[in-house]
Each structure stands twice: as structure tokens, then as C-alpha cells.
PDB file of C-alpha atoms in Angstrom:
ATOM      1  CA  MET J   1       0.000   0.000   0.000  1.00 93.00           C
ATOM      2  CA  SER J   2       1.105   3.556  -0.669  1.00 97.00           C
ATOM      3  CA  LEU J   3      -0.444   6.893   0.252  1.00 98.00           C
ATOM      4  CA  ILE J   4      -1.574   9.014  -2.709  1.00 98.00           C
ATOM      5  CA  THR J   5      -2.896  12.573  -2.441  1.00 98.00           C
ATOM      6  CA  SER J   6      -4.429  12.768  -5.909  1.00 97.00           C
ATOM      7  CA  ILE J   7      -4.393  11.428  -9.455  1.00 98.00           C
ATOM      8  CA  GLN J   8      -4.478  14.121 -12.125  1.00 97.00           C
ATOM      9  CA  LYS J   9      -5.601  13.056 -15.586  1.00 97.00           C
ATOM     10  CA  TYR J  10      -5.002  14.746 -18.943  1.00 95.00           C
ATOM     11  CA  SER J  11      -1.928  16.569 -17.680  1.00 94.00           C
ATOM     12  CA  ILE J  12       0.259  18.280 -20.291  1.00 92.00           C
ATOM     13  CA  HIS J  13       2.782  19.888 -17.941  1.00 90.00           C
ATOM     14  CA  ASP J  14       4.486  16.873 -16.360  1.00 92.00           C
ATOM     15  CA  GLY J  15       6.392  15.346 -19.235  1.00 94.00           C
ATOM     16  CA  ASP J  16       5.757  14.461 -22.865  1.00 95.00           C
ATOM     17  CA  GLY J  17       2.291  14.105 -24.364  1.00 96.00           C
ATOM     18  CA  ILE J  18      -0.923  13.613 -22.412  1.00 97.00           C
ATOM     19  CA  ARG J  19      -0.168  12.125 -19.028  1.00 98.00           C
ATOM     20  CA  THR J  20      -1.724  10.936 -15.814  1.00 98.00           C
ATOM     21  CA  THR J  21       0.178  12.313 -12.837  1.00 98.00           C
ATOM     22  CA  VAL J  22       0.175  10.451  -9.526  1.00 99.00           C
ATOM     23  CA  PHE J  23       0.967  12.585  -6.488  1.00 98.00           C
ATOM     24  CA  PHE J  24       2.584  10.551  -3.708  1.00 99.00           C
ATOM     25  CA  LYS J  25       2.412  11.855  -0.161  1.00 98.00           C
ATOM     26  CA  GLY J  26       5.522  12.987   1.670  1.00 98.00           C
ATOM     27  CA  CYS J  27       8.575  15.146   0.927  1.00 98.00           C
ATOM     28  CA  LEU J  28      11.796  15.822   2.836  1.00 97.00           C
ATOM     29  CA  LEU J  29      12.085  19.380   1.521  1.00 98.00           C
ATOM     30  CA  LYS J  30       9.992  22.363   2.562  1.00 97.00           C
ATOM     31  CA  CYS J  31      10.115  24.826  -0.334  1.00 98.00           C
ATOM     32  CA  VAL J  32       8.715  28.163   0.801  1.00 97.00           C
ATOM     33  CA  TRP J  33       6.654  28.446  -2.392  1.00 97.00           C
ATOM     34  CA  CYS J  34       5.430  24.832  -2.481  1.00 97.00           C
ATOM     35  CA  HIS J  35       2.139  24.751  -4.395  1.00 94.00           C
ATOM     36  CA  ASN J  36       1.228  21.292  -3.086  1.00 95.00           C
ATOM     37  CA  PRO J  37       1.701  21.670   0.701  1.00 97.00           C
ATOM     38  CA  GLU J  38      -0.770  18.846   1.285  1.00 97.00           C
ATOM     39  CA  THR J  39       1.844  16.457  -0.129  1.00 97.00           C
ATOM     40  CA  GLN J  40       4.594  17.360   2.356  1.00 97.00           C
ATOM     41  CA  SER J  41       3.456  15.185   5.263  1.00 97.00           C
ATOM     42  CA  TYR J  42       3.887  11.415   5.019  1.00 98.00           C
ATOM     43  CA  LYS J  43       0.614  10.868   6.886  1.00 97.00           C
ATOM     44  CA  LYS J  44      -3.054  11.370   6.151  1.00 97.00           C
ATOM     45  CA  GLN J  45      -4.227  14.800   7.221  1.00 96.00           C
ATOM     46  CA  PRO J  46      -7.471  16.801   7.406  1.00 96.00           C
ATOM     47  CA  SER J  47      -8.284  19.696   5.113  1.00 96.00           C
ATOM     48  CA  TYR J  48     -11.028  22.173   5.987  1.00 95.00           C
ATOM     49  CA  ASN J  49     -12.294  25.123   3.938  1.00 94.00           C
ATOM     50  CA  LYS J  50     -13.388  27.344   6.802  1.00 90.00           C
ATOM     51  CA  GLU J  51     -14.027  30.360   4.564  1.00 90.00           C
ATOM     52  CA  GLN J  52     -17.190  28.745   3.194  1.00 93.00           C
ATOM     53  CA  CYS J  53     -18.307  27.083   6.434  1.00 93.00           C
ATOM     54  CA  VAL J  54     -21.865  28.052   7.475  1.00 92.00           C
ATOM     55  CA  GLY J  55     -21.333  26.939  11.068  1.00 92.00           C
ATOM     56  CA  CYS J  56     -23.903  24.142  11.216  1.00 94.00           C
ATOM     57  CA  ARG J  57     -21.542  22.233  13.555  1.00 94.00           C
ATOM     58  CA  SER J  58     -22.606  18.808  12.295  1.00 95.00           C
ATOM     59  CA  CYS J  59     -18.926  17.875  12.206  1.00 96.00           C
ATOM     60  CA  GLU J  60     -18.463  18.850  15.848  1.00 95.00           C
ATOM     61  CA  MET J  61     -21.260  16.569  16.986  1.00 95.00           C
ATOM     62  CA  VAL J  62     -19.811  13.449  15.342  1.00 97.00           C
ATOM     63  CA  CYS J  63     -16.058  13.894  15.918  1.00 97.00           C
ATOM     64  CA  PRO J  64     -14.955  10.920  18.084  1.00 97.00           C
ATOM     65  CA  GLN J  65     -11.769  12.731  19.166  1.00 96.00           C
ATOM     66  CA  HIS J  66     -13.585  15.953  20.163  1.00 96.00           C
ATOM     67  CA  ALA J  67     -11.138  17.814  17.926  1.00 96.00           C
ATOM     68  CA  ILE J  68     -13.774  20.199  16.548  1.00 96.00           C
ATOM     69  CA  HIS J  69     -15.319  23.047  18.526  1.00 94.00           C
ATOM     70  CA  ALA J  70     -16.804  26.515  18.101  1.00 92.00           C
ATOM     71  CA  GLU J  71     -14.645  29.510  18.923  1.00 90.00           C
ATOM     72  CA  ASN J  72     -15.754  33.132  18.510  1.00 87.00           C
ATOM     73  CA  GLY J  73     -18.593  32.030  16.278  1.00 85.00           C
ATOM     74  CA  LYS J  74     -16.370  29.930  14.009  1.00 89.00           C
ATOM     75  CA  VAL J  75     -15.799  26.194  13.782  1.00 93.00           C
ATOM     76  CA  VAL J  76     -12.208  25.299  14.690  1.00 92.00           C
ATOM     77  CA  THR J  77     -10.314  22.016  14.294  1.00 93.00           C
ATOM     78  CA  ASP J  78      -7.633  21.153  16.835  1.00 94.00           C
ATOM     79  CA  LEU J  79      -5.053  19.374  14.684  1.00 90.00           C
ATOM     80  CA  THR J  80      -3.277  18.046  17.778  1.00 91.00           C
ATOM     81  CA  LEU J  81      -6.376  15.969  18.581  1.00 95.00           C
ATOM     82  CA  CYS J  82      -7.492  15.044  15.056  1.00 96.00           C
ATOM     83  CA  ASP J  83      -6.456  11.536  13.985  1.00 96.00           C
ATOM     84  CA  SER J  84      -7.723  11.886  10.382  1.00 96.00           C
ATOM     85  CA  CYS J  85     -10.425   9.272  10.875  1.00 96.00           C
ATOM     86  CA  GLY J  86     -12.637  11.064   8.353  1.00 96.00           C
ATOM     87  CA  THR J  87     -15.906  10.841  10.275  1.00 97.00           C
ATOM     88  CA  CYS J  88     -16.491  14.591   9.903  1.00 96.00           C
ATOM     89  CA  THR J  89     -16.223  14.428   6.118  1.00 96.00           C
ATOM     90  CA  ASP J  90     -19.340  12.266   5.930  1.00 95.00           C
ATOM     91  CA  TYR J  91     -21.412  14.798   7.858  1.00 95.00           C
ATOM     92  CA  CYS J  92     -20.276  18.114   6.357  1.00 95.00           C
ATOM     93  CA  ASN J  93     -23.311  19.344   4.418  1.00 91.00           C
ATOM     94  CA  GLN J  94     -21.182  21.661   2.255  1.00 93.00           C
ATOM     95  CA  ASN J  95     -18.475  19.059   1.534  1.00 95.00           C
ATOM     96  CA  LEU J  96     -15.838  21.409   2.918  1.00 96.00           C
ATOM     97  CA  ARG J  97     -13.901  18.742   4.787  1.00 97.00           C
ATOM     98  CA  GLU J  98     -11.691  16.018   3.372  1.00 96.00           C
ATOM     99  CA  ILE J  99      -8.936  13.696   4.470  1.00 97.00           C
ATOM    100  CA  ILE J 100      -5.895  14.070   2.253  1.00 98.00           C
ATOM    101  CA  GLY J 101      -4.220  10.791   1.410  1.00 98.00           C
ATOM    102  CA  LYS J 102      -5.769   7.593   0.093  1.00 97.00           C
ATOM    103  CA  GLU J 103      -4.119   4.194   0.301  1.00 98.00           C
ATOM    104  CA  TYR J 104      -3.699   2.273  -2.939  1.00 98.00           C
ATOM    105  CA  THR J 105      -2.356  -1.156  -3.744  1.00 99.00           C
ATOM    106  CA  VAL J 106      -0.263  -1.553  -6.889  1.00 99.00           C
ATOM    107  CA  ASP J 107      -3.137  -3.450  -8.517  1.00 98.00           C
ATOM    108  CA  GLU J 108      -5.606  -0.653  -7.762  1.00 98.00           C
ATOM    109  CA  LEU J 109      -3.297   2.027  -9.080  1.00 99.00           C
ATOM    110  CA  VAL J 110      -2.424   0.140 -12.268  1.00 99.00           C
ATOM    111  CA  LYS J 111      -6.124  -0.441 -12.930  1.00 98.00           C
ATOM    112  CA  GLU J 112      -6.793   3.295 -12.619  1.00 98.00           C
ATOM    113  CA  LEU J 113      -3.822   4.306 -14.769  1.00 98.00           C
ATOM    114  CA  LYS J 114      -4.710   1.874 -17.551  1.00 97.00           C
ATOM    115  CA  LYS J 115      -7.999   3.683 -18.173  1.00 96.00           C
ATOM    116  CA  ASP J 116      -6.268   6.349 -20.267  1.00 96.00           C
ATOM    117  CA  GLU J 117      -3.974   4.098 -22.310  1.00 95.00           C
ATOM    118  CA  MET J 118      -5.555   5.333 -25.530  1.00 95.00           C
ATOM    119  CA  PHE J 119      -4.552   8.941 -24.782  1.00 96.00           C
ATOM    120  CA  TYR J 120      -1.001   7.912 -23.920  1.00 97.00           C
ATOM    121  CA  GLU J 121      -0.620   6.033 -27.192  1.00 94.00           C
ATOM    122  CA  GLU J 122      -2.051   8.798 -29.378  1.00 94.00           C
ATOM    123  CA  SER J 123      -0.028  11.619 -27.799  1.00 97.00           C
ATOM    124  CA  GLY J 124       3.239   9.935 -26.874  1.00 96.00           C
ATOM    125  CA  GLY J 125       2.349  10.378 -23.215  1.00 97.00           C
ATOM    126  CA  GLY J 126       2.250   8.097 -20.208  1.00 98.00           C
ATOM    127  CA  VAL J 127       2.312   8.197 -16.432  1.00 99.00           C
ATOM    128  CA  THR J 128       4.238  10.673 -14.280  1.00 99.00           C
ATOM    129  CA  LEU J 129       4.997   9.814 -10.659  1.00 99.00           C
ATOM    130  CA  SER J 130       5.251  12.992  -8.618  1.00 98.00           C
ATOM    131  CA  GLY J 131       4.554  14.238  -5.119  1.00 95.00           C
ATOM    132  CA  GLY J 132       5.563  15.235  -2.576  1.00 96.00           C
ATOM    133  CA  GLU J 133       8.612  13.215  -3.463  1.00 98.00           C
ATOM    134  CA  VAL J 134       7.946   9.821  -4.991  1.00 99.00           C
ATOM    135  CA  MET J 135      11.595   8.826  -4.481  1.00 99.00           C
ATOM    136  CA  THR J 136      11.086   8.799  -0.706  1.00 98.00           C
ATOM    137  CA  ALA J 137       7.910   6.698  -0.870  1.00 98.00           C
ATOM    138  CA  ASP J 138       7.796   2.912  -0.352  1.00 98.00           C
ATOM    139  CA  MET J 139      10.298   1.930  -3.033  1.00 98.00           C
ATOM    140  CA  GLU J 140       9.129  -1.666  -3.271  1.00 98.00           C
ATOM    141  CA  PHE J 141       5.710  -0.286  -4.187  1.00 99.00           C
ATOM    142  CA  VAL J 142       7.136   2.274  -6.635  1.00 99.00           C
ATOM    143  CA  GLU J 143       9.442  -0.244  -8.314  1.00 99.00           C
ATOM    144  CA  GLU J 144       6.651  -2.794  -8.743  1.00 99.00           C
ATOM    145  CA  LEU J 145       4.372  -0.084 -10.142  1.00 99.00           C
ATOM    146  CA  CYS J 146       7.029   0.965 -12.669  1.00 99.00           C
ATOM    147  CA  LYS J 147       7.649  -2.652 -13.668  1.00 98.00           C
ATOM    148  CA  ARG J 148       3.956  -3.270 -14.241  1.00 98.00           C
ATOM    149  CA  LEU J 149       3.467  -0.123 -16.278  1.00 98.00           C
ATOM    150  CA  ARG J 150       6.519  -0.855 -18.427  1.00 98.00           C
ATOM    151  CA  LYS J 151       5.232  -4.370 -19.080  1.00 98.00           C
ATOM    152  CA  LEU J 152       1.976  -2.812 -20.290  1.00 98.00           C
ATOM    153  CA  GLY J 153       3.892  -0.502 -22.619  1.00 97.00           C
ATOM    154  CA  ILE J 154       3.063   2.614 -20.589  1.00 98.00           C
ATOM    155  CA  THR J 155       6.050   4.927 -20.228  1.00 98.00           C
ATOM    156  CA  VAL J 156       6.946   6.290 -16.794  1.00 99.00           C
ATOM    157  CA  THR J 157       8.363   9.715 -15.958  1.00 99.00           C
ATOM    158  CA  ILE J 158       9.640  10.577 -12.475  1.00 99.00           C
ATOM    159  CA  ASP J 159       9.197  14.143 -11.205  1.00 99.00           C
ATOM    160  CA  THR J 160      11.782  14.594  -8.451  1.00 99.00           C
ATOM    161  CA  CYS J 161      13.457  17.213  -6.280  1.00 98.00           C
ATOM    162  CA  GLY J 162      16.531  14.982  -5.941  1.00 98.00           C
ATOM    163  CA  GLN J 163      16.484  14.783  -2.139  1.00 98.00           C
ATOM    164  CA  ALA J 164      16.412  10.999  -1.742  1.00 99.00           C
ATOM    165  CA  PRO J 165      18.903   8.123  -1.404  1.00 99.00           C
ATOM    166  CA  TRP J 166      20.775   7.334  -4.628  1.00 99.00           C
ATOM    167  CA  GLU J 167      19.854   3.666  -4.275  1.00 99.00           C
ATOM    168  CA  ASN J 168      16.213   4.581  -4.851  1.00 99.00           C
ATOM    169  CA  TYR J 169      17.027   6.140  -8.217  1.00 99.00           C
ATOM    170  CA  GLU J 170      19.332   3.317  -9.197  1.00 98.00           C
ATOM    171  CA  ARG J 171      16.682   0.634  -8.746  1.00 98.00           C
ATOM    172  CA  LEU J 172      14.235   2.488 -11.038  1.00 99.00           C
ATOM    173  CA  LEU J 173      16.647   3.169 -13.913  1.00 98.00           C
ATOM    174  CA  PRO J 174      15.551   0.105 -15.948  1.00 98.00           C
ATOM    175  CA  TYR J 175      11.902   1.192 -15.929  1.00 98.00           C
ATOM    176  CA  VAL J 176      11.861   5.000 -16.185  1.00 98.00           C
ATOM    177  CA  GLU J 177      11.885   6.864 -19.500  1.00 98.00           C
ATOM    178  CA  THR J 178      12.518  10.405 -18.206  1.00 98.00           C
ATOM    179  CA  PHE J 179      13.460  12.160 -14.979  1.00 99.00           C
ATOM    180  CA  LEU J 180      12.066  15.672 -14.452  1.00 99.00           C
ATOM    181  CA  TYR J 181      14.790  16.980 -12.170  1.00 99.00           C
ATOM    182  CA  ASP J 182      14.573  20.201 -10.167  1.00 98.00           C
ATOM    183  CA  ILE J 183      17.470  22.588  -9.717  1.00 99.00           C
ATOM    184  CA  LYS J 184      16.545  25.612  -7.622  1.00 98.00           C
ATOM    185  CA  THR J 185      19.859  27.384  -7.021  1.00 98.00           C
ATOM    186  CA  MET J 186      23.569  26.630  -6.844  1.00 99.00           C
ATOM    187  CA  ASP J 187      23.928  28.873  -3.777  1.00 98.00           C
ATOM    188  CA  ASN J 188      23.798  26.441  -0.865  1.00 98.00           C
ATOM    189  CA  GLU J 189      22.876  29.065   1.729  1.00 98.00           C
ATOM    190  CA  ILE J 190      19.974  30.361  -0.335  1.00 98.00           C
ATOM    191  CA  HIS J 191      18.992  26.736  -0.899  1.00 98.00           C
ATOM    192  CA  LYS J 192      18.851  26.136   2.842  1.00 98.00           C
ATOM    193  CA  LYS J 193      16.881  29.342   3.421  1.00 98.00           C
ATOM    194  CA  TYR J 194      14.145  28.789   0.849  1.00 98.00           C
ATOM    195  CA  ILE J 195      14.124  25.017   0.346  1.00 98.00           C
ATOM    196  CA  GLY J 196      14.886  23.763   3.847  1.00 97.00           C
ATOM    197  CA  ALA J 197      18.078  21.784   3.126  1.00 98.00           C
ATOM    198  CA  GLY J 198      21.392  22.055   1.328  1.00 98.00           C
ATOM    199  CA  ASN J 199      21.788  20.983  -2.298  1.00 98.00           C
ATOM    200  CA  GLU J 200      24.681  18.516  -1.931  1.00 98.00           C
ATOM    201  CA  LEU J 201      22.647  15.304  -2.212  1.00 99.00           C
ATOM    202  CA  ILE J 202      20.493  16.753  -4.990  1.00 99.00           C
ATOM    203  CA  LEU J 203      23.518  17.579  -7.150  1.00 99.00           C
ATOM    204  CA  SER J 204      25.228  14.285  -6.365  1.00 99.00           C
ATOM    205  CA  ASN J 205      22.184  12.307  -7.488  1.00 99.00           C
ATOM    206  CA  LEU J 206      21.894  14.359 -10.669  1.00 99.00           C
ATOM    207  CA  GLU J 207      25.508  13.654 -11.573  1.00 99.00           C
ATOM    208  CA  LYS J 208      25.016   9.930 -10.990  1.00 99.00           C
ATOM    209  CA  LEU J 209      21.821   9.871 -13.055  1.00 99.00           C
ATOM    210  CA  SER J 210      23.610  11.558 -15.924  1.00 99.00           C
ATOM    211  CA  LYS J 211      26.535   9.122 -15.781  1.00 99.00           C
ATOM    212  CA  ALA J 212      24.030   6.257 -15.781  1.00 98.00           C
ATOM    213  CA  GLY J 213      22.632   7.513 -19.081  1.00 98.00           C
ATOM    214  CA  ALA J 214      19.240   8.648 -17.809  1.00 98.00           C
ATOM    215  CA  ARG J 215      17.099  10.966 -19.920  1.00 99.00           C
ATOM    216  CA  ILE J 216      16.899  14.179 -17.892  1.00 99.00           C
ATOM    217  CA  TYR J 217      14.738  17.279 -18.134  1.00 99.00           C
ATOM    218  CA  ILE J 218      16.149  20.022 -15.906  1.00 99.00           C
ATOM    219  CA  ARG J 219      13.356  22.066 -14.343  1.00 99.00           C
ATOM    220  CA  ILE J 220      14.139  25.397 -12.713  1.00 99.00           C
ATOM    221  CA  PRO J 221      11.427  27.087 -10.617  1.00 98.00           C
ATOM    222  CA  THR J 222      12.309  30.683 -11.469  1.00 98.00           C
ATOM    223  CA  ILE J 223      11.859  33.182  -8.637  1.00 98.00           C
ATOM    224  CA  LYS J 224      13.350  36.661  -8.409  1.00 98.00           C
ATOM    225  CA  GLU J 225      14.443  36.332  -4.779  1.00 97.00           C
ATOM    226  CA  VAL J 226      15.887  32.825  -5.180  1.00 98.00           C
ATOM    227  CA  ASN J 227      17.519  32.567  -8.600  1.00 98.00           C
ATOM    228  CA  GLY J 228      16.119  35.323 -10.800  1.00 97.00           C
ATOM    229  CA  THR J 229      19.426  36.892 -11.851  1.00 98.00           C
ATOM    230  CA  ASP J 230      21.904  36.390 -14.679  1.00 98.00           C
ATOM    231  CA  GLU J 231      24.491  35.294 -12.142  1.00 98.00           C
ATOM    232  CA  SER J 232      22.257  32.572 -10.714  1.00 99.00           C
ATOM    233  CA  MET J 233      21.313  31.237 -14.127  1.00 99.00           C
ATOM    234  CA  LYS J 234      24.924  31.290 -15.323  1.00 99.00           C
ATOM    235  CA  ASP J 235      25.942  29.382 -12.182  1.00 99.00           C
ATOM    236  CA  ILE J 236      23.469  26.643 -13.115  1.00 99.00           C
ATOM    237  CA  ILE J 237      24.673  26.655 -16.725  1.00 99.00           C
ATOM    238  CA  ASP J 238      28.320  26.430 -15.637  1.00 99.00           C
ATOM    239  CA  TYR J 239      27.521  23.561 -13.294  1.00 99.00           C
ATOM    240  CA  LEU J 240      25.713  21.595 -16.014  1.00 99.00           C
ATOM    241  CA  HIS J 241      28.684  22.085 -18.349  1.00 98.00           C
ATOM    242  CA  ASP J 242      31.382  21.414 -15.757  1.00 98.00           C
ATOM    243  CA  LYS J 243      29.755  18.167 -14.627  1.00 98.00           C
ATOM    244  CA  ASN J 244      28.902  17.170 -18.195  1.00 98.00           C
ATOM    245  CA  ILE J 245      25.240  16.670 -17.312  1.00 98.00           C
ATOM    246  CA  HIS J 246      23.388  15.237 -20.304  1.00 97.00           C
ATOM    247  CA  VAL J 247      20.270  17.400 -20.545  1.00 98.00           C
ATOM    248  CA  ALA J 248      17.462  16.540 -22.963  1.00 98.00           C
ATOM    249  CA  GLN J 249      15.422  19.625 -22.088  1.00 98.00           C
ATOM    250  CA  VAL J 250      15.479  22.683 -19.830  1.00 99.00           C
ATOM    251  CA  ASN J 251      12.228  24.063 -18.408  1.00 98.00           C
ATOM    252  CA  LEU J 252      12.154  27.465 -16.715  1.00 99.00           C
ATOM    253  CA  LEU J 253       9.071  27.532 -14.498  1.00 98.00           C
ATOM    254  CA  PRO J 254       7.880  31.038 -13.518  1.00 97.00           C
ATOM    255  CA  TYR J 255       6.882  31.385  -9.863  1.00 97.00           C
ATOM    256  CA  HIS J 256       3.176  31.434  -9.036  1.00 94.00           C
ATOM    257  CA  ASN J 257       1.285  31.383  -5.756  1.00 92.00           C
ATOM    258  CA  THR J 258      -1.840  29.574  -6.909  1.00 88.00           C
ATOM    259  CA  GLY J 259      -1.341  26.959  -4.193  1.00 90.00           C
ATOM    260  CA  SER J 260      -1.277  29.497  -1.366  1.00 93.00           C
ATOM    261  CA  SER J 261      -4.958  28.992  -0.523  1.00 92.00           C
ATOM    262  CA  LYS J 262      -4.265  25.355   0.362  1.00 95.00           C
ATOM    263  CA  TYR J 263      -2.139  26.262   3.371  1.00 96.00           C
ATOM    264  CA  GLU J 264      -4.873  27.587   5.642  1.00 94.00           C
ATOM    265  CA  LYS J 265      -7.016  24.531   4.891  1.00 95.00           C
ATOM    266  CA  ILE J 266      -4.366  22.274   6.439  1.00 96.00           C
ATOM    267  CA  GLY J 267      -3.468  24.582   9.318  1.00 93.00           C
ATOM    268  CA  LYS J 268      -0.331  26.118   7.803  1.00 95.00           C
ATOM    269  CA  VAL J 269       0.772  29.632   6.896  1.00 95.00           C
ATOM    270  CA  TYR J 270       1.974  30.408   3.373  1.00 96.00           C
ATOM    271  CA  GLU J 271       5.386  32.065   3.650  1.00 94.00           C
ATOM    272  CA  GLY J 272       5.919  32.864  -0.016  1.00 94.00           C
ATOM    273  CA  MET J 273       3.936  36.094  -0.282  1.00 93.00           C
ATOM    274  CA  ASP J 274       7.136  38.145  -0.590  1.00 95.00           C
ATOM    275  CA  LEU J 275       8.329  36.136  -3.592  1.00 97.00           C
ATOM    276  CA  HIS J 276       7.903  37.350  -7.154  1.00 97.00           C
ATOM    277  CA  ALA J 277       7.974  35.926 -10.651  1.00 97.00           C
ATOM    278  CA  PRO J 278      10.362  37.431 -13.194  1.00 98.00           C
ATOM    279  CA  SER J 279       8.721  39.413 -15.984  1.00 98.00           C
ATOM    280  CA  LYS J 280       7.994  37.837 -19.355  1.00 97.00           C
ATOM    281  CA  GLU J 281      10.980  39.715 -20.778  1.00 98.00           C
ATOM    282  CA  GLU J 282      13.248  38.447 -17.998  1.00 98.00           C
ATOM    283  CA  MET J 283      12.087  34.864 -18.545  1.00 98.00           C
ATOM    284  CA  GLU J 284      12.814  35.152 -22.263  1.00 98.00           C
ATOM    285  CA  HIS J 285      16.234  36.592 -21.433  1.00 98.00           C
ATOM    286  CA  PHE J 286      17.044  33.646 -19.136  1.00 99.00           C
ATOM    287  CA  THR J 287      15.921  31.280 -21.875  1.00 98.00           C
ATOM    288  CA  GLY J 288      18.360  33.018 -24.197  1.00 98.00           C
ATOM    289  CA  LEU J 289      21.229  32.484 -21.751  1.00 98.00           C
ATOM    290  CA  PHE J 290      20.695  28.729 -21.878  1.00 99.00           C
ATOM    291  CA  LYS J 291      20.376  28.680 -25.658  1.00 98.00           C
ATOM    292  CA  GLU J 292      23.558  30.732 -26.052  1.00 98.00           C
ATOM    293  CA  ALA J 293      25.295  28.181 -23.815  1.00 98.00           C
ATOM    294  CA  GLY J 294      24.332  25.342 -26.137  1.00 97.00           C
ATOM    295  CA  PHE J 295      21.078  24.130 -24.608  1.00 97.00           C
ATOM    296  CA  HIS J 296      18.760  24.228 -27.605  1.00 92.00           C
ATOM    297  CA  ASN J 297      15.652  22.579 -26.141  1.00 97.00           C
ATOM    298  CA  VAL J 298      14.686  25.290 -23.648  1.00 98.00           C
ATOM    299  CA  LYS J 299      11.109  26.124 -22.723  1.00 97.00           C
ATOM    300  CA  ILE J 300       9.258  28.497 -20.432  1.00 97.00           C
ATOM    301  CA  GLY J 301       6.807  26.443 -18.391  1.00 93.00           C
ATOM    302  CA  GLY J 302       6.256  22.700 -18.235  1.00 83.00           C
TER     303      GLY J 302
END
């Protein structure tokens, strides 16, 4: 069994063609701008849209842990008491409550992913395993899933931040077509500040993947305060050249805060409000830097 937050069909931003993206739960990094904060925890967790709550308090009456109560006219959930049993979700008349994280067996997941085989075949797409960080999930589960999909002729792409044991990548190499690999910044101190850890393991794994002959798409979340300068981009370019990283594609991903509304629903505070996306002109300029350096397959966005 493995814990999945969601399965997104007809995705065109997570690899080649039309894809189904599976979001695994759990990630070791804590990017300030993370647009899927519900995937960070490795456990099931409650989500509650209190902005639309009408205060009927049906959830309060049925909560076995007494984690829900009224406070100053509003319904409040005590996350220290909630055990994510999901009882409240069945009684919320507005469907504002949910438990994030559903357990799947490999058989169940393969059955679901096979439903869109026709779209994969027609578009050159397949399945993308994302997160959270799929490379820190149950690797026996992930490896078996990749094996099964490959046997069915469904290509697999891994979307990864790189913060996982090398052994986990190594065991998937025979089954994965493409790795979507994040590089945020070469500055280790900035990396620690905004991402929550240094970049040593991330870069080490990238170098090993390249030496192993993996097909790699470098993806760079592009944020003014983190890496949105010529110097930062040239540092990444120099690194890719110096380490002879074999790059099939470079994607510059402009910052957005569309996931910020998710934070309050899971009892967190979004800390990325002071971050900014580069302008369209700046993004095109950064794209030009990579092309001038010999990277011809460079795109803005996924």
C-alpha cells in the first residue's frame, strides 16, 4: 500500500504528451513556495475550507476525538487531537472537509492508470509519478508499479526534487523513461533558506543519473528572490557544463502562488507572499542564456 494525495488526468505539464500524474504523499524538503503543501506530510491529514463554512456544527457533533469546537462564532479544528479518521467528512453538508491521502495497492493504481492508455498512445504520453517526493515513498511499491506499467507498454516519468537516497534512483533506472529533475539554485545558503536543506545530495544524485545515461529534463522554478538573476542562471549553466550533465530539455518555471490557498485549509501559513515571478521579458532573457550556452531545447513552463 502507498499513500496518494491525488491522481491528475489529462496533464500536459508533467512530461511528454498527455499524461496521468500520480501525487505521492511525503517530501523531505519544505520549499517556501510549495504549491502542493498537502503532499509534504507522510501521513493522512485533514483539510477544511473554513471560509465557506456556514457553522452548522454537524462535524463537531460526530467527531470521536472531540477535535472540533466553536470559537468566537467559528468552527475550529484542533489538529493536535485530530487523527484523520474522516468521520467529519461524511457529515459536512457543504463538503468542505476532506482527508488528504488515500491508500492504494499496486493493482488498484495500475487499474486506474490503464484507463487512459488510448490517450497515452495517441499523444506519446504516459504516467508521471510525482509528489511530494515519490523517491522517498515505499520503493518496493514504486518499483513494482514501474515494472507493471513498463510491461503494459506505458512509459513512466519521475518528477523529483533529488532529495532521496541514490539507491532509490538506481533501482528504477531500468523502468523510467525520463526524470524531471529540479534545480533551484547553486547557492547552498539560499537553498537552505528557501528550500529547507542544502543541495549537496540533490547535485550528487543528478551527476550519478547523468553518468548512468538517464534521460533528464532540468526544471528550474524561477523566482526573483531565489535565482532570478543572470548570475544565478549562469551558475546553473556552468555547473551543467562542468559536470557534463546530459540534458534533454530545460524548463524554466515562472513562480506562481496559486497553491497558497491550500495552506490555511491544512493549518499552515503560506510564507511565499514576498516572492515574485520574473517578468515575461526576464524569462525570455534567461531562456536566451541557456540557448547561447548550447542548450537548444529550452522552454518556459512545463
